Short mmCIF file of C-alpha atoms and ligand atoms in Angstrom, two decimals:
data_model
loop_
_atom_site.label_atom_id
_atom_site.label_comp_id
_atom_site.label_asym_id
_atom_site.label_seq_id
_atom_site.Cartn_x
_atom_site.Cartn_y
_atom_site.Cartn_z
CA MET A 1136 15.90 -53.59 -5.45
CA HIS A 1137 14.09 -52.15 -2.44
CA ASP A 1138 11.08 -52.69 -0.22
CA PHE A 1139 9.18 -49.41 -0.71
CA ASN A 1140 6.19 -50.37 -2.83
CA PHE A 1141 2.63 -49.29 -3.53
CA VAL A 1142 -0.10 -51.63 -2.30
CA ASN A 1143 -3.62 -50.62 -3.35
CA GLY A 1144 -2.45 -47.10 -4.09
CA GLU A 1145 -0.64 -46.60 -0.79
CA LEU A 1146 3.12 -46.59 -0.24
CA PHE A 1147 4.45 -49.20 2.16
CA CYS A 1148 7.86 -49.99 3.61
CA GLU A 1149 7.90 -53.78 3.76
CA GLU A 1150 4.52 -54.56 5.37
CA VAL A 1151 4.04 -51.21 7.10
CA PRO A 1152 2.04 -48.35 5.53
CA LEU A 1153 4.06 -45.13 5.64
CA GLN A 1154 0.95 -43.23 6.79
CA ARG A 1155 1.01 -45.24 10.00
CA ILE A 1156 4.63 -44.33 10.67
CA ALA A 1157 3.88 -40.64 10.07
CA ALA A 1158 0.92 -40.81 12.47
CA GLU A 1159 3.04 -42.34 15.23
CA ALA A 1160 6.49 -40.81 14.70
CA GLY A 1161 5.57 -37.49 13.04
CA THR A 1162 7.34 -35.86 10.09
CA PRO A 1163 9.91 -35.27 8.78
CA VAL A 1164 11.07 -38.80 9.41
CA TYR A 1165 13.68 -41.09 7.84
CA ILE A 1166 12.48 -44.64 7.29
CA TYR A 1167 14.81 -47.58 6.66
CA SER A 1168 13.98 -51.10 5.50
CA ARG A 1169 15.94 -53.75 7.34
CA ARG A 1170 15.07 -56.32 4.67
CA THR A 1171 16.52 -54.11 1.93
CA LEU A 1172 19.68 -53.53 3.95
CA ARG A 1173 20.16 -57.26 4.40
CA ASP A 1174 19.35 -58.03 0.76
CA HIS A 1175 21.86 -55.48 -0.50
CA TYR A 1176 24.58 -56.72 1.83
CA ARG A 1177 23.91 -60.36 0.92
CA GLY A 1178 23.88 -59.51 -2.79
CA LEU A 1179 27.36 -58.04 -2.51
CA LYS A 1180 28.64 -60.97 -0.48
CA GLU A 1181 27.24 -63.45 -2.93
CA ALA A 1182 28.72 -61.60 -5.91
CA PHE A 1183 32.24 -61.65 -4.45
CA SER A 1184 31.99 -65.14 -2.98
CA GLY A 1185 34.51 -66.44 -5.52
CA LEU A 1186 37.25 -64.41 -3.83
CA PRO A 1187 38.53 -64.22 -0.27
CA HIS A 1188 36.97 -60.94 0.77
CA LEU A 1189 35.77 -58.69 3.56
CA ILE A 1190 32.95 -56.15 3.22
CA CYS A 1191 33.57 -53.10 5.38
CA TYR A 1192 30.38 -51.03 5.41
CA SER A 1193 31.24 -47.37 4.98
CA VAL A 1194 29.84 -45.90 8.19
CA LYS A 1195 29.79 -42.33 6.88
CA ALA A 1196 26.90 -43.17 4.55
CA ASN A 1197 24.54 -43.83 7.44
CA SER A 1198 25.82 -44.27 10.96
CA ASN A 1199 22.56 -44.95 12.80
CA LEU A 1200 23.16 -47.70 15.38
CA ALA A 1201 20.24 -49.77 14.06
CA VAL A 1202 21.72 -49.74 10.56
CA LEU A 1203 25.12 -50.68 11.94
CA SER A 1204 23.78 -53.45 14.17
CA THR A 1205 21.78 -54.92 11.28
CA LEU A 1206 24.93 -55.10 9.17
CA ALA A 1207 27.09 -56.29 12.07
CA GLY A 1208 24.58 -59.11 12.46
CA GLU A 1209 25.29 -60.06 8.85
CA GLY A 1210 29.02 -60.20 9.59
CA ALA A 1211 29.98 -56.86 8.05
CA GLY A 1212 33.06 -54.95 9.08
CA ALA A 1213 33.35 -51.16 9.02
CA ASP A 1214 35.16 -48.53 7.02
CA ILE A 1215 35.60 -45.57 9.35
CA VAL A 1216 36.95 -42.07 9.03
CA SER A 1217 36.92 -40.79 12.62
CA GLY A 1218 37.09 -41.81 16.26
CA GLY A 1219 33.35 -41.18 16.42
CA GLU A 1220 32.67 -43.74 13.71
CA LEU A 1221 34.88 -46.26 15.50
CA TYR A 1222 32.92 -45.64 18.69
CA ARG A 1223 29.65 -46.33 16.89
CA ALA A 1224 30.95 -49.48 15.20
CA LEU A 1225 32.29 -50.93 18.44
CA LYS A 1226 29.12 -49.95 20.30
CA VAL A 1227 27.02 -52.30 18.17
CA GLY A 1228 29.55 -55.10 18.54
CA MET A 1229 31.27 -54.88 15.18
CA ALA A 1230 34.49 -56.87 15.32
CA ALA A 1231 37.48 -54.49 15.63
CA GLU A 1232 39.52 -56.87 13.47
CA LYS A 1233 37.13 -56.06 10.61
CA VAL A 1234 37.58 -52.29 10.86
CA VAL A 1235 39.62 -50.25 8.39
CA TYR A 1236 40.38 -46.60 9.03
CA ALA A 1237 40.79 -44.07 6.18
CA GLY A 1238 41.02 -40.26 6.13
CA ILE A 1239 43.70 -37.66 5.60
CA GLY A 1240 43.53 -36.05 9.04
CA LYS A 1241 43.64 -38.71 11.74
CA THR A 1242 44.70 -37.20 15.08
CA ALA A 1243 47.16 -38.87 17.45
CA GLU A 1244 44.29 -39.42 19.88
CA GLU A 1245 42.21 -41.16 17.21
CA MET A 1246 45.19 -43.30 16.18
CA ALA A 1247 45.71 -44.39 19.79
CA TYR A 1248 42.01 -45.24 20.20
CA ALA A 1249 42.06 -47.35 17.03
CA LEU A 1250 45.30 -49.10 18.00
CA LYS A 1251 44.00 -49.92 21.47
CA SER A 1252 40.79 -51.27 19.94
CA GLY A 1253 42.80 -53.57 17.67
CA ILE A 1254 41.48 -52.52 14.26
CA LEU A 1255 42.52 -54.44 11.14
CA MET A 1256 44.42 -51.60 9.50
CA PHE A 1257 44.93 -47.92 8.84
CA ASN A 1258 44.64 -46.63 5.29
CA VAL A 1259 47.47 -44.11 5.36
CA GLU A 1260 47.22 -41.09 3.10
CA SER A 1261 50.60 -39.31 3.44
CA THR A 1262 54.21 -39.73 4.57
CA THR A 1263 53.66 -37.36 7.46
CA GLU A 1264 50.69 -39.40 8.65
CA LEU A 1265 52.83 -42.54 8.37
CA GLU A 1266 55.45 -40.99 10.63
CA ALA A 1267 52.84 -39.88 13.16
CA LEU A 1268 51.31 -43.37 13.22
CA ASP A 1269 54.73 -44.98 13.68
CA ARG A 1270 55.34 -42.68 16.64
CA VAL A 1271 51.94 -43.28 18.27
CA ALA A 1272 52.23 -47.06 17.81
CA GLY A 1273 55.70 -46.94 19.38
CA GLU A 1274 54.39 -44.99 22.36
CA HIS A 1275 51.77 -47.68 22.90
CA GLY A 1276 54.24 -50.52 22.48
CA THR A 1277 52.43 -51.91 19.46
CA LYS A 1278 52.66 -52.15 15.68
CA ALA A 1279 50.19 -50.50 13.32
CA ARG A 1280 49.07 -52.54 10.33
CA ILE A 1281 48.74 -50.28 7.32
CA ALA A 1282 47.74 -50.01 3.71
CA LEU A 1283 48.79 -47.02 1.69
CA ARG A 1284 45.94 -45.24 -0.01
CA VAL A 1285 47.21 -44.89 -3.52
CA ASN A 1286 45.79 -42.29 -5.86
CA PRO A 1287 45.86 -43.95 -9.30
CA ASP A 1288 44.98 -40.76 -11.23
CA VAL A 1289 41.89 -42.10 -12.99
CA ASP A 1290 38.69 -40.27 -13.82
CA ALA A 1291 35.74 -41.89 -12.03
CA GLN A 1292 33.33 -39.80 -14.12
CA THR A 1293 31.18 -38.69 -11.23
CA HIS A 1294 30.31 -35.35 -9.58
CA PRO A 1295 33.57 -33.42 -9.00
CA TYR A 1296 32.85 -33.09 -5.25
CA ILE A 1297 32.87 -36.86 -4.86
CA ALA A 1298 35.59 -37.82 -7.35
CA THR A 1299 38.70 -38.66 -5.35
CA GLY A 1300 41.00 -40.56 -7.68
CA LEU A 1301 42.43 -37.73 -9.76
CA LYS A 1302 45.83 -36.15 -9.20
CA GLU A 1303 44.34 -32.85 -8.01
CA ALA A 1304 42.36 -34.55 -5.21
CA LYS A 1305 43.57 -34.14 -1.62
CA PHE A 1306 43.39 -37.89 -1.08
CA GLY A 1307 45.98 -40.61 -1.09
CA ILE A 1308 49.58 -40.90 -2.25
CA GLY A 1309 50.32 -40.29 -5.91
CA ILE A 1310 50.91 -43.48 -7.86
CA ASP A 1311 54.37 -42.27 -8.90
CA ASP A 1312 55.46 -41.86 -5.28
CA ALA A 1313 53.81 -45.01 -3.96
CA LEU A 1314 56.76 -47.39 -4.29
CA ALA A 1315 59.13 -45.06 -2.44
CA VAL A 1316 56.62 -44.50 0.36
CA TYR A 1317 56.11 -48.28 0.68
CA GLU A 1318 59.87 -48.74 1.03
CA TYR A 1319 59.92 -46.04 3.68
CA ALA A 1320 56.94 -47.63 5.51
CA ALA A 1321 58.69 -51.00 5.48
CA SER A 1322 61.70 -49.40 7.17
CA LEU A 1323 59.69 -47.97 10.09
CA PRO A 1324 59.89 -49.99 13.31
CA ASN A 1325 56.27 -49.70 14.47
CA VAL A 1326 54.47 -50.11 11.16
CA GLU A 1327 53.59 -53.34 9.38
CA VAL A 1328 52.80 -53.12 5.69
CA ALA A 1329 49.67 -55.20 5.11
CA GLY A 1330 47.84 -53.87 2.09
CA VAL A 1331 47.10 -51.41 -0.65
CA HIS A 1332 44.06 -49.16 -0.73
CA GLN A 1333 42.28 -47.07 -3.32
CA HIS A 1334 39.01 -45.16 -3.32
CA ILE A 1335 38.42 -43.37 -6.61
CA GLY A 1336 35.07 -41.74 -5.94
CA SER A 1337 31.43 -42.24 -5.11
CA GLN A 1338 28.25 -42.82 -7.16
CA ILE A 1339 30.30 -44.33 -9.98
CA THR A 1340 28.02 -45.91 -12.56
CA GLN A 1341 30.49 -47.83 -14.71
CA VAL A 1342 32.93 -50.65 -14.05
CA GLY A 1343 35.54 -49.15 -16.39
CA PRO A 1344 37.21 -46.75 -13.93
CA PHE A 1345 37.69 -49.62 -11.45
CA ARG A 1346 39.23 -51.82 -14.14
CA GLU A 1347 41.58 -49.03 -15.08
CA SER A 1348 42.68 -48.18 -11.56
CA LEU A 1349 43.05 -51.80 -10.49
CA SER A 1350 45.31 -52.61 -13.39
CA ILE A 1351 47.52 -49.68 -12.32
CA ILE A 1352 47.51 -51.03 -8.77
CA GLY A 1353 48.23 -54.52 -10.08
CA GLU A 1354 51.48 -53.23 -11.56
CA LEU A 1355 52.37 -51.62 -8.25
CA LEU A 1356 51.76 -54.93 -6.44
CA GLN A 1357 54.16 -56.67 -8.79
CA ARG A 1358 56.87 -54.13 -8.13
CA LEU A 1359 56.27 -54.46 -4.38
CA GLN A 1360 56.77 -58.23 -4.70
CA GLU A 1361 60.05 -57.63 -6.49
CA LYS A 1362 61.17 -55.30 -3.70
CA GLY A 1363 60.31 -57.90 -1.07
CA ILE A 1364 57.36 -55.95 0.32
CA PRO A 1365 54.43 -58.26 -0.42
CA VAL A 1366 50.92 -57.22 0.63
CA ARG A 1367 48.04 -59.45 1.72
CA TYR A 1368 45.07 -57.13 1.26
CA ILE A 1369 43.80 -55.17 -1.72
CA ASN A 1370 41.16 -52.63 -0.70
CA ILE A 1371 39.26 -51.45 -3.77
CA GLY A 1372 37.33 -48.77 -1.86
CA GLY A 1373 33.67 -48.00 -2.33
CA GLY A 1374 31.78 -46.00 -4.89
CA PHE A 1375 29.42 -48.50 -6.52
CA GLY A 1376 26.60 -46.25 -7.79
CA ILE A 1377 22.86 -46.76 -7.35
CA PRO A 1378 19.87 -45.86 -9.52
CA TYR A 1379 18.35 -42.54 -8.38
CA ARG A 1380 16.01 -42.29 -11.35
CA GLN A 1381 15.69 -45.91 -12.42
CA GLU A 1382 18.75 -45.62 -14.63
CA ASP A 1383 20.78 -48.71 -15.46
CA VAL A 1384 23.79 -49.18 -13.20
CA PRO A 1385 26.07 -52.20 -12.84
CA TYR A 1386 24.98 -54.89 -10.39
CA PRO A 1387 27.42 -56.26 -7.80
CA SER A 1388 27.73 -59.33 -10.01
CA ASP A 1389 28.85 -57.12 -12.95
CA TYR A 1390 31.64 -55.63 -10.83
CA ALA A 1391 32.63 -59.03 -9.52
CA ARG A 1392 32.67 -60.67 -12.97
CA GLU A 1393 34.77 -57.93 -14.54
CA LEU A 1394 37.17 -57.35 -11.67
CA GLU A 1395 37.63 -60.93 -10.49
CA PRO A 1396 40.45 -61.83 -12.91
CA ILE A 1397 42.60 -58.86 -11.84
CA LEU A 1398 41.80 -59.37 -8.17
CA LYS A 1399 42.48 -63.11 -8.30
CA GLU A 1400 45.85 -62.53 -9.84
CA SER A 1401 46.84 -60.33 -6.89
CA GLY A 1402 46.47 -63.33 -4.57
CA CYS A 1403 45.20 -60.91 -1.92
CA THR A 1404 42.13 -60.80 0.29
CA VAL A 1405 39.84 -58.19 -1.23
CA ILE A 1406 38.33 -55.47 0.95
CA LEU A 1407 35.28 -53.54 -0.25
CA GLU A 1408 34.26 -50.31 1.48
CA ILE A 1409 30.69 -49.98 0.30
CA GLY A 1410 28.29 -47.40 1.69
CA ARG A 1411 25.72 -46.10 -0.78
CA MET A 1412 24.99 -49.38 -2.56
CA ILE A 1413 24.01 -51.01 0.73
CA VAL A 1414 21.99 -48.25 2.34
CA GLY A 1415 21.07 -45.68 -0.34
CA ASN A 1416 17.88 -47.28 -1.62
CA ALA A 1417 17.09 -48.80 1.76
CA GLY A 1418 15.84 -45.47 3.09
CA ILE A 1419 13.44 -42.65 2.34
CA LEU A 1420 12.63 -39.28 3.86
CA LEU A 1421 8.95 -38.82 4.61
CA THR A 1422 7.77 -35.22 4.67
CA LYS A 1423 4.43 -33.40 4.91
CA VAL A 1424 3.25 -30.61 2.62
CA LEU A 1425 2.67 -27.48 4.73
CA TYR A 1426 1.61 -24.94 2.14
CA ARG A 1427 1.14 -24.29 -1.54
CA LYS A 1428 2.48 -21.00 -2.76
CA SER A 1429 2.77 -19.25 -6.09
CA THR A 1430 4.88 -16.25 -7.03
CA GLY A 1431 3.33 -15.94 -10.46
CA GLU A 1432 6.67 -17.10 -11.88
CA LYS A 1433 6.72 -20.39 -10.05
CA ASP A 1434 4.63 -22.74 -7.99
CA PHE A 1435 6.02 -24.06 -4.74
CA LEU A 1436 5.19 -26.87 -2.39
CA VAL A 1437 6.50 -25.90 1.03
CA VAL A 1438 7.24 -29.08 2.99
CA ASP A 1439 8.37 -29.71 6.56
CA ALA A 1440 11.76 -31.20 5.56
CA ALA A 1441 14.54 -28.86 4.49
CA MET A 1442 18.14 -28.66 3.33
CA ASN A 1443 19.25 -29.23 6.92
CA ASP A 1444 17.56 -32.65 6.72
CA LEU A 1445 18.69 -33.56 3.19
CA ILE A 1446 21.41 -31.39 1.69
CA ARG A 1447 22.22 -33.46 -1.42
CA PRO A 1448 19.97 -31.51 -3.84
CA SER A 1449 21.37 -28.14 -2.67
CA LEU A 1450 24.98 -29.27 -2.42
CA TYR A 1451 25.41 -31.47 -5.48
CA GLY A 1452 22.28 -30.74 -7.49
CA SER A 1453 21.32 -34.35 -6.80
CA PHE A 1454 18.06 -35.80 -8.02
CA HIS A 1455 15.80 -37.62 -5.56
CA GLU A 1456 12.55 -39.02 -6.85
CA ILE A 1457 9.54 -37.65 -4.94
CA THR A 1458 6.16 -39.34 -4.81
CA PRO A 1459 2.90 -38.78 -2.93
CA VAL A 1460 2.30 -41.57 -0.44
CA LEU A 1461 -1.28 -41.94 -1.67
CA GLN A 1462 -1.84 -42.50 -5.36
CA SER A 1463 -4.93 -41.10 -7.05
CA GLU A 1464 -6.08 -39.82 -10.41
CA ARG A 1465 -4.84 -36.25 -10.63
CA GLU A 1466 -3.15 -33.87 -13.02
CA ASP A 1467 0.59 -33.37 -12.99
CA GLU A 1468 1.91 -29.88 -12.28
CA THR A 1469 5.42 -28.44 -12.29
CA VAL A 1470 6.59 -27.30 -8.86
CA ASP A 1471 9.63 -26.59 -6.73
CA VAL A 1472 9.59 -28.63 -3.53
CA VAL A 1473 11.14 -26.39 -0.89
CA GLY A 1474 11.70 -26.39 2.87
CA PRO A 1475 11.31 -23.76 5.59
CA VAL A 1476 15.02 -22.79 5.79
CA CYS A 1477 15.94 -19.18 4.99
CA GLU A 1478 18.06 -19.86 1.89
CA SER A 1479 17.09 -19.91 -1.75
CA SER A 1480 19.21 -23.04 -2.05
CA ASP A 1481 16.80 -24.84 0.28
CA PHE A 1482 15.05 -27.15 -2.13
CA LEU A 1483 14.46 -30.87 -2.46
CA ALA A 1484 13.44 -30.65 -6.13
CA ARG A 1485 13.22 -27.96 -8.76
CA ASP A 1486 10.87 -27.74 -11.74
CA ARG A 1487 9.55 -31.18 -10.93
CA ALA A 1488 6.45 -32.68 -12.49
CA LEU A 1489 4.40 -34.01 -9.58
CA PRO A 1490 0.77 -35.00 -9.19
CA HIS A 1491 -1.22 -32.04 -7.78
CA THR A 1492 -0.70 -32.17 -4.02
CA GLU A 1493 -2.57 -30.41 -1.23
CA PRO A 1494 -1.32 -29.29 2.21
CA GLY A 1495 -1.40 -32.10 4.76
CA GLU A 1496 -0.40 -34.75 2.21
CA LEU A 1497 2.67 -36.90 2.69
CA LEU A 1498 5.50 -37.03 0.17
CA ALA A 1499 8.20 -39.68 0.10
CA VAL A 1500 11.67 -38.52 -0.96
CA MET A 1501 13.22 -41.69 -2.32
CA SER A 1502 16.78 -43.08 -2.21
CA ALA A 1503 17.50 -41.19 1.00
CA GLY A 1504 19.30 -43.86 2.99
CA ALA A 1505 22.86 -42.73 2.23
CA TYR A 1506 24.49 -39.36 2.94
CA ALA A 1507 21.11 -38.04 3.98
CA PHE A 1508 20.49 -38.08 7.73
CA ALA A 1509 24.27 -38.51 8.09
CA MET A 1510 24.80 -35.05 6.56
CA SER A 1511 21.93 -33.36 8.38
CA SER A 1512 22.47 -30.37 10.64
CA ASN A 1513 20.67 -28.08 13.05
CA TYR A 1514 20.85 -25.07 10.74
CA ASN A 1515 18.12 -22.54 11.54
CA SER A 1516 17.91 -24.28 14.93
CA ARG A 1517 15.82 -27.00 13.39
CA ARG A 1518 15.57 -30.20 15.36
CA ARG A 1519 16.91 -33.14 13.45
CA ALA A 1520 14.35 -35.62 12.16
CA ALA A 1521 13.42 -38.92 13.75
CA GLU A 1522 14.68 -42.17 12.22
CA VAL A 1523 12.61 -45.35 12.02
CA MET A 1524 13.59 -48.92 11.17
CA VAL A 1525 11.04 -51.27 9.62
CA ASP A 1526 11.31 -55.04 9.85
CA GLY A 1527 8.46 -56.98 8.25
CA ASP A 1528 5.23 -55.78 9.82
CA ARG A 1529 6.81 -53.96 12.75
CA PHE A 1530 8.71 -50.74 13.11
CA GLY A 1531 10.56 -48.83 15.80
CA VAL A 1532 11.98 -45.35 16.32
CA VAL A 1533 15.76 -45.84 16.21
CA ARG A 1534 16.59 -42.17 16.75
CA GLU A 1535 14.17 -39.87 18.45
CA ARG A 1536 13.27 -36.55 16.96
CA GLU A 1537 15.43 -33.98 18.68
CA ALA A 1538 13.87 -31.83 21.41
CA TYR A 1539 14.51 -28.11 21.89
CA GLU A 1540 16.77 -28.95 24.86
CA ASP A 1541 18.94 -31.04 22.51
CA LEU A 1542 19.61 -27.90 20.49
CA VAL A 1543 21.31 -26.11 23.38
CA ARG A 1544 23.03 -29.06 25.06
CA GLY A 1545 26.51 -28.00 26.12
CA GLU A 1546 25.88 -24.30 25.49
CA ARG A 1547 25.79 -21.56 28.08
CA ALA A 1548 24.59 -17.96 27.96
CA TRP A 1549 27.94 -16.68 29.20
CA ASP A 1550 28.07 -13.24 30.78
N1 LLP B 2920 35.80 -45.41 1.24
C1 LLP B 2920 36.21 -44.13 1.35
C2 LLP B 2920 37.62 -43.88 1.66
C3 LLP B 2920 35.32 -43.07 1.14
O1 LLP B 2920 35.76 -41.81 1.23
C4 LLP B 2920 33.97 -43.34 0.83
C5 LLP B 2920 33.01 -42.25 0.60
C6 LLP B 2920 33.56 -44.69 0.76
C7 LLP B 2920 34.52 -45.68 0.96
C8 LLP B 2920 32.15 -45.10 0.47
O2 LLP B 2920 31.72 -44.74 -0.78
P1 LLP B 2920 30.29 -45.23 -1.32
O3 LLP B 2920 30.32 -46.73 -1.48
O4 LLP B 2920 29.25 -44.83 -0.34
O5 LLP B 2920 30.13 -44.51 -2.60
N2 LLP B 2920 28.19 -37.10 0.40
C9 LLP B 2920 28.34 -37.59 -0.96
C10 LLP B 2920 29.20 -38.85 -1.00
C11 LLP B 2920 30.54 -38.69 -0.35
C12 LLP B 2920 31.36 -39.96 -0.36
C13 LLP B 2920 32.52 -39.85 0.56
N3 LLP B 2920 33.35 -41.02 0.62
C14 LLP B 2920 26.96 -37.79 -1.56
O6 LLP B 2920 25.97 -37.49 -0.90
O7 LLP B 2920 26.86 -38.23 -2.71
#
């Protein structure tokens, strides 16, 4: 599933020992395996090869240019949510005609940028956005291809912060209103109805919710046919979950096998907007233990990575496996792994059984390729970590560790 493995008691990424990367690039550092990225992308492609399809990598999961260029090289398109993500995708040569643009708050400026770039389509999330897009397209003398993001009101059974397919979510157009909004879209002069879109949540670990939502969307497609508004694309969103603690999750082939009949019947080209499943287990965060500390109540390992580097444990209570980079015979102990940030919520793991670890040792925080560096910040004026890409027996820094000057770029001490 990934290329981070122990060889003679030492953790490697592909053919490179992580110790070597730490020595050259310092810590904390994110490390990505190009081979894993490619394998995951190819696995998805292979699974859906029985259907006309397009895989649009969800840029928000990890937008590093080296990740994007690796996937662009494989033929991937992009699922974007901002002008900034479009800029990144185009910068690495991703084909604009493979870019789909979702999000509930696209500005007129972002719409114009995407239209001028010639993206495949906008996933429109409200009637007001539809009207704005029609206006902007008119001003630029062009037509905007669209899908409506339909909210099917299904429970994706994932963390509430990342469930998006229920009625109370801010996303999409309610399934009961969808037909009327399609009719309205079809009547607008500068909009071309091309598809239907859904995204029901992230880190979903069952196929069931997809089956349920797609059968609801299948009914909508039939009614659109009857109304003379046929669509050519069905975008099933992202959300395929990954194992964070070696749990069983469906493989791409499981999704494909179960969803193929419904998707085939639609007669549409299928779009997948996958982020986490491609990049999540293709990356780790490497951190160094600074201190051991005990309050009597608890034992702590203070490491040099913090919530500003990886916020998932603090924000969602997410579990990331942590392992020393060097294996040896030692007792387990129960510790909190915490960072230097001034917040009690700054932890990478709580009450975790880990082999006894001394200051100076390296720890690998696993499954940190998705929503990890991408959600990092400069909180506490901490410089963001370096990022490294590994390819076989070579590696390169693909984002430099920030310098102090980077922290104040654009600021002035105004008086
Ligand atoms: N399409 C849309 C419209 C999305 O909003 C998302 C993710 C995706 C596709 C990709 O989903 P994926 O295949 O990666 O599950 N920060 C959270 C995850 C937020 C997901 C946001 N939307 C986390 O760390 O778990």
